[in-house]
Coordinates of C-alpha atoms and ligand atoms in Angstrom, one line a residue:
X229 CA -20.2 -36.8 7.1
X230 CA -16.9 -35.3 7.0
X231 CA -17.8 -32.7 3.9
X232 CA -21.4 -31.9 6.3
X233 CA -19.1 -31.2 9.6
X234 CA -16.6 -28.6 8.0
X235 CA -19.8 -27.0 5.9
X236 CA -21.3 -26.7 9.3
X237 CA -18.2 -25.4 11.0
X238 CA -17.7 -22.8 7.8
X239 CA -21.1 -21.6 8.6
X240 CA -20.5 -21.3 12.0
X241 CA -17.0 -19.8 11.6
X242 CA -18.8 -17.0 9.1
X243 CA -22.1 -16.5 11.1
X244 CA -20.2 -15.9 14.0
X245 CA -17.5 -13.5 12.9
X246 CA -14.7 -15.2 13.4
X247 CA -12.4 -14.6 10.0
X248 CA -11.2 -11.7 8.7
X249 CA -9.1 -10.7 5.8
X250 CA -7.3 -7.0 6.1
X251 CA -5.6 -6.4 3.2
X252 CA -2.7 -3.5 3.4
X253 CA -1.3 -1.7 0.8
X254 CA 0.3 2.0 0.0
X255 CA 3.1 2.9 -2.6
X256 CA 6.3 1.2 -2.2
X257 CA 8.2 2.8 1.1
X258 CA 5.0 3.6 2.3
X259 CA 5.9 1.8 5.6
X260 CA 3.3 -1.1 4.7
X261 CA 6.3 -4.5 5.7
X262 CA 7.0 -2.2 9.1
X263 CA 2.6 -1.8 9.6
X264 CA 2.5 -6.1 9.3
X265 CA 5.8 -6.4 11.4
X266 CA 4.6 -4.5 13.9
X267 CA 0.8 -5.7 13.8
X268 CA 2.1 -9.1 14.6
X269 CA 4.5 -8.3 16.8
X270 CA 1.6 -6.4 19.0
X271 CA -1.0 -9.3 18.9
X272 CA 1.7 -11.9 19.9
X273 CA 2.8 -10.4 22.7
X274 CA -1.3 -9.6 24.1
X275 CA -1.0 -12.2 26.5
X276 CA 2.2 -11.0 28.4
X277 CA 2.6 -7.5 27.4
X278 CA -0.4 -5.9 26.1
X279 CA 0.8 -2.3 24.9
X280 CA -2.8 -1.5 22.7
X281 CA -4.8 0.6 25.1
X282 CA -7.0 2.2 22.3
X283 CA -8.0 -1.2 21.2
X284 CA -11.4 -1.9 23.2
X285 CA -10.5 -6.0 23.8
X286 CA -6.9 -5.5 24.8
X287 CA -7.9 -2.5 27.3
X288 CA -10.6 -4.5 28.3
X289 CA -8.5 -7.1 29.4
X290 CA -10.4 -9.5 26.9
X291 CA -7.6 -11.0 24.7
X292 CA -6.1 -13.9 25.6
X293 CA -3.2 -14.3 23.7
X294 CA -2.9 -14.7 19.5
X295 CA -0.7 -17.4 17.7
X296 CA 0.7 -17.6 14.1
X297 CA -1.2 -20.1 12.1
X298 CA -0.7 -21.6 8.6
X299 CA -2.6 -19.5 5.9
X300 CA -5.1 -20.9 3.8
X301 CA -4.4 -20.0 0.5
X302 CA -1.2 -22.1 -0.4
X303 CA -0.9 -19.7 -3.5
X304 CA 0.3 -16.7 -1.7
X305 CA 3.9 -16.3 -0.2
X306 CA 4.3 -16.2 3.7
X307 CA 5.1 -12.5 4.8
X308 CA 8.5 -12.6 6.4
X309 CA 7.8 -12.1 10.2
X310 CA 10.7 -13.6 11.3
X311 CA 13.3 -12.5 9.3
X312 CA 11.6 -8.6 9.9
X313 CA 12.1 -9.3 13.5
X314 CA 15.8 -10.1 12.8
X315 CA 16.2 -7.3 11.3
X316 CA 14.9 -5.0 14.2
X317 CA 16.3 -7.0 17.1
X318 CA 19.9 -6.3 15.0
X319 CA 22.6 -4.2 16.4
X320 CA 22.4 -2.0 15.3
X321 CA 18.8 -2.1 14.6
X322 CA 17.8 -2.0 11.1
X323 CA 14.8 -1.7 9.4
X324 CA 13.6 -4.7 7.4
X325 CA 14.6 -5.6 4.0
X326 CA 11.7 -4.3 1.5
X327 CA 10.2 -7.1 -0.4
X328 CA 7.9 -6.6 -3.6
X329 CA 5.2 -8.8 -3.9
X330 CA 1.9 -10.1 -2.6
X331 CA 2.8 -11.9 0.8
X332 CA 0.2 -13.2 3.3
X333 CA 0.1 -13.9 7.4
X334 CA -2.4 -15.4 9.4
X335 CA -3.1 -15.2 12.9
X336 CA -5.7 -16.9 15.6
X337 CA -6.6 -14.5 18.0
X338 CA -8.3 -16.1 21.4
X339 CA -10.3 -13.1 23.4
X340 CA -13.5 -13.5 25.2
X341 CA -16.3 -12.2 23.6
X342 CA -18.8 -9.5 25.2
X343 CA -21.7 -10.4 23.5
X344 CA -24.5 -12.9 21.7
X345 CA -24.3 -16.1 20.2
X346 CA -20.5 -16.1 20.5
X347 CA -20.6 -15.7 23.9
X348 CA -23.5 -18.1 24.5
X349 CA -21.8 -21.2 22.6
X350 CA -18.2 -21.0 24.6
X351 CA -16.5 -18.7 26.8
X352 CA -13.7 -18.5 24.5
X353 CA -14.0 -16.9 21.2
X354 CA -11.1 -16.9 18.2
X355 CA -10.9 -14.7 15.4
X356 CA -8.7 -15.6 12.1
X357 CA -6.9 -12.9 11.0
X358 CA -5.5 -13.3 7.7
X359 CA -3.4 -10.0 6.7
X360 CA -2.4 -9.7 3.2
X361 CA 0.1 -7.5 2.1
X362 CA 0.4 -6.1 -1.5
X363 CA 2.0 -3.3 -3.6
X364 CA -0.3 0.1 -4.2
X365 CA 0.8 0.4 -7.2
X366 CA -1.0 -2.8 -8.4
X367 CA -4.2 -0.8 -8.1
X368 CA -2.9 2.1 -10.7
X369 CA -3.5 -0.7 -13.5
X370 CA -7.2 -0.9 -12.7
X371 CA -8.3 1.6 -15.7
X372 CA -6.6 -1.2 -18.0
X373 CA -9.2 -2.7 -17.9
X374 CA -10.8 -0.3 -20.1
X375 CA -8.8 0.4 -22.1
X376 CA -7.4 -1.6 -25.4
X377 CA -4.1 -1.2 -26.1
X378 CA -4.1 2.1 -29.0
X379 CA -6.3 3.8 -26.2
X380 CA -4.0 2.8 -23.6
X381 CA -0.5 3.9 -25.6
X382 CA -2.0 7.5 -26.8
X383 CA -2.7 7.7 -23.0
X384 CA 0.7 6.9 -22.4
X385 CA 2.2 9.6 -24.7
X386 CA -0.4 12.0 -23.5
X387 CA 1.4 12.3 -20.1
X388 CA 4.8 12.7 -21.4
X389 CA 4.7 16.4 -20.2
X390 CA 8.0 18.3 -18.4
X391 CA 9.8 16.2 -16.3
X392 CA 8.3 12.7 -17.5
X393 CA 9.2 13.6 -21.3
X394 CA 12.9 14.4 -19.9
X395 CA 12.3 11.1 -18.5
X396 CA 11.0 9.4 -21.2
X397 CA 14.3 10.4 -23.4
X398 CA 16.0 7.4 -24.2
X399 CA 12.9 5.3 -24.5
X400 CA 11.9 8.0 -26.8
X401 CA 14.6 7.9 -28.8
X402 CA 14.9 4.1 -29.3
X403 CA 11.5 4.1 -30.5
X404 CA 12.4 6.6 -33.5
X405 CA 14.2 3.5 -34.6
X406 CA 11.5 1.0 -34.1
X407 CA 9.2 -0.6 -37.1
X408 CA 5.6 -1.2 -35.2
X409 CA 5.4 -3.3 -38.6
X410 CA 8.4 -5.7 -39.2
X411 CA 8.3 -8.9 -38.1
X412 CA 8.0 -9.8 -34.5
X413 CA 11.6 -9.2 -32.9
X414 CA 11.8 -10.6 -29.3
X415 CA 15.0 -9.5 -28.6
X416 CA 14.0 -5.8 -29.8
X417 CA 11.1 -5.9 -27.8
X418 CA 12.5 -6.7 -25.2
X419 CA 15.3 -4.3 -25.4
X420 CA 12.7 -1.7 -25.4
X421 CA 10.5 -2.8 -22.7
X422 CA 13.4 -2.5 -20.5
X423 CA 14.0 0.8 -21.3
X424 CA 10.5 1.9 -20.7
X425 CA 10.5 -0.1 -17.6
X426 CA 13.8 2.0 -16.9
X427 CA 12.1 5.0 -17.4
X428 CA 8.9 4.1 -15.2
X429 CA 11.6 3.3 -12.1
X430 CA 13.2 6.8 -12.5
X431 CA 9.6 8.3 -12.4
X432 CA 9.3 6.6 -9.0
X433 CA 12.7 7.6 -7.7
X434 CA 12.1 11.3 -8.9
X435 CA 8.8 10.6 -6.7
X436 CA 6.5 10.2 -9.3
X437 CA 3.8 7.8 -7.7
X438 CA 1.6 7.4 -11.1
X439 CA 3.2 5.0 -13.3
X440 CA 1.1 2.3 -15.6
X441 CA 2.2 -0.4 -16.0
X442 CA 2.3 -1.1 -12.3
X443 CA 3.7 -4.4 -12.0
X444 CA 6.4 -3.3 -14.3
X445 CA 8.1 -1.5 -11.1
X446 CA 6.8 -4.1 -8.9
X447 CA 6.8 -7.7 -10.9
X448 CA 7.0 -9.6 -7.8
X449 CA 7.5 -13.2 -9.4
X450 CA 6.7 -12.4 -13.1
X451 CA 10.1 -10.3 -13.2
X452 CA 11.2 -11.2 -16.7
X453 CA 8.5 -12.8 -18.3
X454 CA 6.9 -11.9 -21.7
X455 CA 3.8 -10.8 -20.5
X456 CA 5.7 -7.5 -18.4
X457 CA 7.5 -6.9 -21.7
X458 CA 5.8 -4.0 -24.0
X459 CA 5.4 -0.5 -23.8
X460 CA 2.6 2.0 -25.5
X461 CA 2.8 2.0 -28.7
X462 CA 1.0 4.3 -31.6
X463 CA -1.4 2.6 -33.9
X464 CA 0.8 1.7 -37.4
X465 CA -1.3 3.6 -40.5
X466 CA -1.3 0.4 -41.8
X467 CA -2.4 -2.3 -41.4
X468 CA -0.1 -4.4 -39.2
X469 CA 0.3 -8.4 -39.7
X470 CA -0.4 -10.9 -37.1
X471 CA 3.5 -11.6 -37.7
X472 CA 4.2 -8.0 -36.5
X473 CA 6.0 -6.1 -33.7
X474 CA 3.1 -4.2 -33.0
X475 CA 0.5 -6.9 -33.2
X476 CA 2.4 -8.9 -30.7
X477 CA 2.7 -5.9 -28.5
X478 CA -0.9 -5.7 -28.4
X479 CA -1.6 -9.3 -27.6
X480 CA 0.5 -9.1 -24.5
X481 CA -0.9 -6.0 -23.4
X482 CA -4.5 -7.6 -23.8
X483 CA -2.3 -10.7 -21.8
X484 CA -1.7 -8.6 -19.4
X485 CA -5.1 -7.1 -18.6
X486 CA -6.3 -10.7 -18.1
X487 CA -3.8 -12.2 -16.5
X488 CA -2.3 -10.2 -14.3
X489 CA -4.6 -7.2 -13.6
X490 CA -8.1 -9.2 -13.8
X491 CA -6.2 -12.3 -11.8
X492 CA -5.1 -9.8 -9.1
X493 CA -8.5 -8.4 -8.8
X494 CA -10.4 -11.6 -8.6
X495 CA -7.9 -14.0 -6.9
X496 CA -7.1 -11.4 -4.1
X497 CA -9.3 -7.8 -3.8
X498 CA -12.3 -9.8 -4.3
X499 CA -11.2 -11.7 -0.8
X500 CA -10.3 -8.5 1.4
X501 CA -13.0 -7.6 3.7
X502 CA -11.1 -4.8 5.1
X503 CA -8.3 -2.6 4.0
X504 CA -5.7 -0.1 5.2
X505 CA -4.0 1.9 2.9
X506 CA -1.1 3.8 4.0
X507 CA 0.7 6.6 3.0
X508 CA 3.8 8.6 3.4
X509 CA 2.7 12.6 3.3
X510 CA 6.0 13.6 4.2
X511 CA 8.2 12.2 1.2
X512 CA 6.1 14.6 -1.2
X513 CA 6.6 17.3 1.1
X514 CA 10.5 16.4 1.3
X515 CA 10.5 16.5 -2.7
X516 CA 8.0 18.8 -3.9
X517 CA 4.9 20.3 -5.7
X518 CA 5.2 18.5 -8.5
X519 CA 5.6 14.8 -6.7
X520 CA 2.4 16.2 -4.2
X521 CA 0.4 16.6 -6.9
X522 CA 1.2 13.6 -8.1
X523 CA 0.7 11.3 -4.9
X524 CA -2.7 13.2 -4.6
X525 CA -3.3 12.1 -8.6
X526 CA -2.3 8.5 -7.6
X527 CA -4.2 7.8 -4.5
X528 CA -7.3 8.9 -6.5
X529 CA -6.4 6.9 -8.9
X530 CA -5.6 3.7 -6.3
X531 CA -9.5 4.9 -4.7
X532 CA -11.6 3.8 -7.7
X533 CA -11.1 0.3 -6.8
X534 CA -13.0 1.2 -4.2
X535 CA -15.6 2.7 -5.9
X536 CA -18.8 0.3 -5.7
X537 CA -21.3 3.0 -7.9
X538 CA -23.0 0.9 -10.7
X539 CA -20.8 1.9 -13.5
X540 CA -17.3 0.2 -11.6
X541 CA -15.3 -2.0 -13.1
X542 CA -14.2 -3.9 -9.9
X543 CA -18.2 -4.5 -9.4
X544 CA -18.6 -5.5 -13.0
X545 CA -16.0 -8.3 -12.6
X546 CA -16.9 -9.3 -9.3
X547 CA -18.8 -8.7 -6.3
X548 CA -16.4 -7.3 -3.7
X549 CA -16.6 -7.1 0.3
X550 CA -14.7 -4.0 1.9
X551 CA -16.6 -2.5 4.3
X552 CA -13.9 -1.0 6.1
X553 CA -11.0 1.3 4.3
X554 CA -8.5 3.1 7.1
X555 CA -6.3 5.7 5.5
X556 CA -3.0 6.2 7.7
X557 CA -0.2 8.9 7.2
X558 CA 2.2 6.4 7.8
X559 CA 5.9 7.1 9.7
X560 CA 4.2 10.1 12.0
X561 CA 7.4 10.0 14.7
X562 CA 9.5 11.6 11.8
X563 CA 7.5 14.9 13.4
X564 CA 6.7 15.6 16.8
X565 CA 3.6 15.0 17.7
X566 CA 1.3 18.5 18.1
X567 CA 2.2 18.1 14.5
X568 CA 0.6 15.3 14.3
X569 CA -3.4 16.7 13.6
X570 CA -1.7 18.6 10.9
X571 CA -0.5 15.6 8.9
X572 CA -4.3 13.9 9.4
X573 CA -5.4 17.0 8.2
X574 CA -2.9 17.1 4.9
X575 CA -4.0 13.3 4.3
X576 CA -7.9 14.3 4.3
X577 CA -7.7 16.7 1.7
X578 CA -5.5 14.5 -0.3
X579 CA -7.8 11.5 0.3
X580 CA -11.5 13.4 1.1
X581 CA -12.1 15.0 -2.8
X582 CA -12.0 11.7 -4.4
X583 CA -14.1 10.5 -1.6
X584 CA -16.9 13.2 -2.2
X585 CA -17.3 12.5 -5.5
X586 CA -17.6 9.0 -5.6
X587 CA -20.4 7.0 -4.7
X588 CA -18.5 4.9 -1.5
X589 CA -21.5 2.5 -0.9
X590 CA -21.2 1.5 2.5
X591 CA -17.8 1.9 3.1
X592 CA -16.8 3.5 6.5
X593 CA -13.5 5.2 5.8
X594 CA -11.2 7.3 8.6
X595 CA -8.2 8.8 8.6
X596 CA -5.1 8.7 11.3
X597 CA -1.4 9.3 11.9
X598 CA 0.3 6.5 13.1
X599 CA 4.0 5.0 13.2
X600 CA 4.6 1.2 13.5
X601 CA 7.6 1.1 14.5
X602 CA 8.7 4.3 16.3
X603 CA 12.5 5.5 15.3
X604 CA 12.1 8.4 17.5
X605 CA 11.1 9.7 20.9
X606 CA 9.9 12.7 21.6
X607 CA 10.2 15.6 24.0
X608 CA 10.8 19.4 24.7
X609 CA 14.2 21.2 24.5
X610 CA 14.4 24.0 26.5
X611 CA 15.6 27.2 24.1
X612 CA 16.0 30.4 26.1
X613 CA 12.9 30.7 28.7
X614 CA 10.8 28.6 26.2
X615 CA 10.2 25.0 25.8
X616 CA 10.1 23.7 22.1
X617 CA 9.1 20.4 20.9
X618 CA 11.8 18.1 19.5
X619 CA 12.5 14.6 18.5
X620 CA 15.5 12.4 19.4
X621 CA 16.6 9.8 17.5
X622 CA 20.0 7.7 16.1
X623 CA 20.1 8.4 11.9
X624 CA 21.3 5.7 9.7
X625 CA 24.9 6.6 10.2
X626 CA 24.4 5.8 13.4
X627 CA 25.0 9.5 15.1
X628 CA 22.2 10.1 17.6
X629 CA 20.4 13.9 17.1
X630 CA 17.5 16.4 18.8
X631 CA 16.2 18.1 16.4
X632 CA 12.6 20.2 15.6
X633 CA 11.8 18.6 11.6
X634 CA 9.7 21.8 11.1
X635 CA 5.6 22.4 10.4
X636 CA 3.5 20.0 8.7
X637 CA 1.3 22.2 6.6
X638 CA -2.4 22.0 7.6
X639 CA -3.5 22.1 3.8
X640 CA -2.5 21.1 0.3
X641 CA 0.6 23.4 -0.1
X642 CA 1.1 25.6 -3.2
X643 CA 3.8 26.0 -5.2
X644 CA 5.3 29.3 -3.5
X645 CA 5.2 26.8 0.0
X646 CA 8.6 24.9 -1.1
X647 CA 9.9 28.0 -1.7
X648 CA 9.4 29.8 1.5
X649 CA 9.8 26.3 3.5
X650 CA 11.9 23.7 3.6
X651 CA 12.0 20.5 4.8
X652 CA 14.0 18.0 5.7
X653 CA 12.7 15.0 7.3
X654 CA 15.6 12.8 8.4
X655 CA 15.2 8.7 8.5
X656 CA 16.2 7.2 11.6
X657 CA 17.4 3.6 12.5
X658 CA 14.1 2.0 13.9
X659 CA 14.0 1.4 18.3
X660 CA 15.8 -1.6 18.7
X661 CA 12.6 -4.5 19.3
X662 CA 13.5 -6.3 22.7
X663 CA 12.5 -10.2 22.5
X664 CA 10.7 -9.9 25.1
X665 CA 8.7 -6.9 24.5
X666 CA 6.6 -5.5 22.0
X667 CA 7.5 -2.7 19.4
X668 CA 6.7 0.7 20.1
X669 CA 4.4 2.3 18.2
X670 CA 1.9 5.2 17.8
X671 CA -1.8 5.1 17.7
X672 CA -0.9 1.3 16.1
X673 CA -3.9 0.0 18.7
X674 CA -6.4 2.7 17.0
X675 CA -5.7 0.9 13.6
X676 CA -6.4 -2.0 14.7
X677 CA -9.2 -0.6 16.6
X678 CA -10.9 0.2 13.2
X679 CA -10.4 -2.9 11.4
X680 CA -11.0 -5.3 13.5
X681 CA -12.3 -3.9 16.5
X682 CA -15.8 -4.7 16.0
X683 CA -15.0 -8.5 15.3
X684 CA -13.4 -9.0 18.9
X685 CA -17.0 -7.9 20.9
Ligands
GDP705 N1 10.4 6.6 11.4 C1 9.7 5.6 10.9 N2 10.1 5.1 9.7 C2 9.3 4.2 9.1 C3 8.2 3.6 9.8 N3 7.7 2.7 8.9 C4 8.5 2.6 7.8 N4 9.5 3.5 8.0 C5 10.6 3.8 7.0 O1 10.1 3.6 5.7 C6 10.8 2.6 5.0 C7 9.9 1.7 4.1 O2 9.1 1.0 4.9 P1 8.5 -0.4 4.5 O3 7.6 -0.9 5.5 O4 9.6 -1.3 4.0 O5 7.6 0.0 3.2 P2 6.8 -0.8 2.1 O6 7.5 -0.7 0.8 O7 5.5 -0.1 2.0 O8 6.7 -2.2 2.7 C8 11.5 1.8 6.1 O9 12.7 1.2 5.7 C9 11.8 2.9 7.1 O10 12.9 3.6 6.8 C10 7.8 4.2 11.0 O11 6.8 3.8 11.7 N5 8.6 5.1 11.5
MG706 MG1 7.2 -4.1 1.9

């Protein structure tokens, strides 16, 4: 009786809308712990403080109030609300401490519904709202997949062009020194995996977004283990024993693909039924063409997992459900805001080519600016007889400034741009969060307009 009730209440719960898992991810920094912060910090507060006009349910009046529940799935960390909060009701404020794995946070959101057989069962309607937060880069190993290991190394090697051979240099040279065909040397290997894991972080903090593989920067909890410990390797002429370096290289590479890479896409991407993925357009600009180029190479990269066309290999391995994918230029109060079309603009073409080209079954995708928790405020300073936009804000070192932070550039930028402009966008300490109030944001509301708007009518 007891198995037939919760089947019946399942079916009810599904029919009826009222579960939904939004998955957000972006690069590391991309401003995806301060998107879930501030999510939950917004929906907690509906019922006293509702500060969401551009989401229908809250304008409407129709949201009672939401409440933190405990998640489902056991197997995934809680996301660190709490401590986040600390960290922004500080004083100073400061923003929270970045964490580097999958974490997950579910809410029950209590509205009154507008419509059908929601509204005909109760007056009160709730919606679970599970929000699962996990690294972007986790989606550059997809092509793994794909790819056995030889395929995969000569890959490797193939991109080892200007500044990723300079790189690449001391993991270059230690392999001049390493037999593919001795007998299997664990502390050699993984000597070597850590300087090729060395070389992968400076990529990344030179603002190179493309690195393989992904978990390598991120390992979340399998920091250490075997499986994270190779690195590309070419094919020996001869022909390698199963006691060799190479051929246990290979076996956790192949590990690796079906542990971590296949388990990621079927224990978690397979689940999302929506997804935001957000990104910071104004690092590249801060660094340059060659890191713009290569944001634009990773996000298309991070897109075919979102590819459904026949020929995918995330439909291949299972079948998955996003309907919904919201790109947002994340951190937008770093510029004022008549600069803020531009930077929606900037992300389109970054995100729209890869789009065109693919077959996006039934996937409604849009793009915004947003910032989730606002650092700045914006204004006009009056220069001469003219009034110029400007943004005020306290920076890290804690000394308050006006400043303009320049154009955003309408288009993809070529090279000459960085040298004819340059920009500067400074990071400031985040608005101190009041208990009693909710963060302040930008276009936050429209976000959540997108993803879940539909599944509060
Ligand atoms: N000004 C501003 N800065 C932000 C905002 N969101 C994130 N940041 C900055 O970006 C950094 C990284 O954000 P975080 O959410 O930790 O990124 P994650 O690695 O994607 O989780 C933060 O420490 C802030 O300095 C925002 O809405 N406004
Ligand atoms: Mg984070």
């Amino acid at each position: 009786m007891k198995k037939i009730t919760q089947e019946v209440s399942d079916f009810i719960s599904r029919g009826t809308d009222s579960h939904v898992r939004v998955a957000v991810t972006g690069l590391s920094r991309a401003g995806k712990t301060a998107f879930i912060t501030s999510l939950v910090n917004q929906l907690l507060h509906t019922s006293t403080h509702s500060n969401l006009p551009l989401l229908s349910s809250a304008r409407e009046g129709r949201i009672i109030g939401a409440k933190r529940i405990p998640q489902n799935n056991m197997m995934i960390p809680r996301f660190s609300y709490d401590e986040a909060m600390n960290s922004l009701q500080s004083d100073p404020p400061e923003w929270p401490v970045p964490t580097r794995d999958v974490s997950e946070i579910r809410l029950a959101i209590k509205y009154q519904p507008t419509k059908g057989a929601k509204k005909l069962f109760s007056k009160n309607s709730t919606l679970h709202l599970d929000i699962v937060d996990y690294p972007g880069e986790w989606l550059l190993d997809l092509p793994l997949l794909d790819m056995d290991f030889d395929t995969w190394s000569q890959n490797q090697f193939d991109t080892l062009k200007g500044n990723r051979k300079e790189f690449a240099g001391d993991w270059l040279s230690v392999l001049d020194s390493f037999d593919a065909l001795a007998d299997i040397n664990e502390k050699q290997l993984a000597d070597i995996s850590d300087i090729y894991t060395q070389y992968l972080y400076t990529c990344k903090k030179e603002g190179l977004h493309w690195v393989q593989p992904g978990r390598f920067v991120l390992p979340g909890e399998l920091a250490g283990a075997p499986v994270l410990q190779f690195f590309p390797c070419i094919e020996p002429s001869e022909k390698p024993s199963k006691e060799s370096n190479y051929s246990m290289l290979k076996s956790r590479y192949e590990e690796y693909q079906q542990k971590v890479v296949k388990a990621f896409y079927k224990n978690h991407f397979a689940t999302f039924d929506r997804q935001i993925v957000l990104v910071d357009c104004l690092q590249p600009l801060n660094a340059g063409y060659d890191s713009f180029i290569d944001m634009r190479n990773a996000l298309e990269q991070l897109l075919t997992s979102f590819k459904y066309g026949r020929s995918n290999l995330v439909k291949r391995l299972f079948s998955p459900k996003i309907d919904k994918i919201l790109f947002a230029a994340s951190k937008a109060d770093h510029v004022t805001p008549e600069q803020h079309p531009n930077l929606v603009s900037l992300l389109q073409q970054m995100v729209h080519p890869a789009w065109q080209h693919a077959a996006f079954e039934h996937i409604d995708m849009s793009c915004i600016s947003i910032a989730s928790i606002q650092a700045t405020t914006s204004g006009f300073i009056s220069r001469g007889d003219e009034n110029v936009p400007a943004l005020q804000g306290v920076n890290l070192e804690g000394v308050s400034q006006t400043l303009y932070p320049g154009e955003v550039p309408r288009r993809l930028p070529n090279k000459q741009y960085w040298h004819d402009n340059h920009f500067e966008f400074t990071s400031f300490r985040p608005l101190r969060a009041e208990s009693d109030q909710p963060c302040q944001h930008v276009r936050l509301d429209k976000a959540l307009e997108f993803l879940i708007g539909d599944k509060l009518k």
